[in-house]
């Protein structure tokens, strides 16, 4: 009987993992055509993002921009301070 309980518990755990992976797969499939960073790069002045990072406790720019964007927007990083007004 104890062995059956262990097996049922293991099956339940595996079913939960399968459900979790199926959900993640669906989300990934739905977001496949969406470039989440496009607006930030193409439509938002990088000085606004830089100023926001500086204003709120030196928030790491690496959390907002990847390495290539940090290089590309070096001018914005140097120009904008926490009081930047657009």
GROMACS .gro file of C-alpha atoms in nm:
model
   86
    1UNK     CA    1   0.000   0.000   0.000
    2UNK     CA    2   0.285   0.242   0.085
    3UNK     CA    3   0.446   0.160  -0.248
    4UNK     CA    4   0.121   0.246  -0.433
    5UNK     CA    5   0.100   0.580  -0.250
    6UNK     CA    6   0.456   0.663  -0.355
    7UNK     CA    7   0.380   0.572  -0.715
    8UNK     CA    8   0.062   0.785  -0.717
    9UNK     CA    9   0.254   1.078  -0.571
   10UNK     CA   10   0.528   1.040  -0.833
   11UNK     CA   11   0.267   1.026  -1.112
   12UNK     CA   12   0.097   1.337  -0.974
   13UNK     CA   13   0.428   1.524  -0.962
   14UNK     CA   14   0.511   1.425  -1.319
   15UNK     CA   15   0.166   1.531  -1.442
   16UNK     CA   16   0.215   1.873  -1.279
   17UNK     CA   17   0.553   1.911  -1.450
   18UNK     CA   18   0.400   1.814  -1.786
   19UNK     CA   19   0.123   2.070  -1.738
   20UNK     CA   20   0.377   2.339  -1.647
   21UNK     CA   21   0.588   2.265  -1.955
   22UNK     CA   22   0.281   2.261  -2.180
   23UNK     CA   23   0.180   2.602  -2.045
   24UNK     CA   24   0.530   2.742  -2.102
   25UNK     CA   25   0.528   2.599  -2.453
   26UNK     CA   26   0.196   2.770  -2.533
   27UNK     CA   27   0.321   3.104  -2.400
   28UNK     CA   28   0.639   3.076  -2.604
   29UNK     CA   29   0.437   2.990  -2.915
   30UNK     CA   30   0.205   3.289  -2.866
   31UNK     CA   31   0.493   3.532  -2.814
   32UNK     CA   32   0.707   3.396  -3.097
   33UNK     CA   33   0.618   3.682  -3.333
   34UNK     CA   34   0.651   3.958  -3.074
   35UNK     CA   35   0.981   4.140  -3.036
   36UNK     CA   36   0.956   4.269  -2.682
   37UNK     CA   37   1.246   4.511  -2.707
   38UNK     CA   38   1.158   4.671  -3.043
   39UNK     CA   39   0.967   4.966  -2.898
   40UNK     CA   40   1.240   5.042  -2.647
   41UNK     CA   41   1.507   5.051  -2.916
   42UNK     CA   42   1.318   5.214  -3.203
   43UNK     CA   43   1.068   5.451  -3.045
   44UNK     CA   44   1.193   5.552  -2.701
   45UNK     CA   45   1.469   5.809  -2.661
   46UNK     CA   46   1.745   5.616  -2.479
   47UNK     CA   47   1.816   5.918  -2.260
   48UNK     CA   48   1.477   5.864  -2.094
   49UNK     CA   49   1.570   5.508  -1.996
   50UNK     CA   50   1.915   5.615  -1.881
   51UNK     CA   51   1.773   5.900  -1.671
   52UNK     CA   52   1.520   5.664  -1.514
   53UNK     CA   53   1.795   5.417  -1.421
   54UNK     CA   54   2.006   5.692  -1.267
   55UNK     CA   55   1.714   5.854  -1.085
   56UNK     CA   56   1.596   5.537  -0.914
   57UNK     CA   57   1.902   5.431  -0.721
   58UNK     CA   58   2.152   5.363  -0.995
   59UNK     CA   59   1.940   5.087  -1.145
   60UNK     CA   60   2.175   4.874  -1.357
   61UNK     CA   61   2.161   4.969  -1.724
   62UNK     CA   62   2.241   4.608  -1.808
   63UNK     CA   63   1.889   4.523  -1.686
   64UNK     CA   64   1.742   4.761  -1.946
   65UNK     CA   65   1.988   4.741  -2.236
   66UNK     CA   66   2.206   4.454  -2.355
   67UNK     CA   67   2.581   4.506  -2.416
   68UNK     CA   68   2.546   4.607  -2.781
   69UNK     CA   69   2.277   4.865  -2.699
   70UNK     CA   70   2.488   5.007  -2.416
   71UNK     CA   71   2.768   5.054  -2.671
   72UNK     CA   72   2.527   5.201  -2.927
   73UNK     CA   73   2.371   5.440  -2.675
   74UNK     CA   74   2.695   5.549  -2.508
   75UNK     CA   75   2.616   5.906  -2.610
   76UNK     CA   76   2.285   5.890  -2.421
   77UNK     CA   77   2.450   5.744  -2.112
   78UNK     CA   78   2.702   6.028  -2.108
   79UNK     CA   79   2.446   6.300  -2.184
   80UNK     CA   80   2.154   6.209  -1.956
   81UNK     CA   81   2.152   6.259  -1.583
   82UNK     CA   82   1.879   6.181  -1.330
   83UNK     CA   83   1.716   6.520  -1.398
   84UNK     CA   84   1.696   6.479  -1.776
   85UNK     CA   85   1.376   6.630  -1.920
   86UNK     CA   86   1.255   6.531  -2.265
   0.00000   0.00000   0.00000
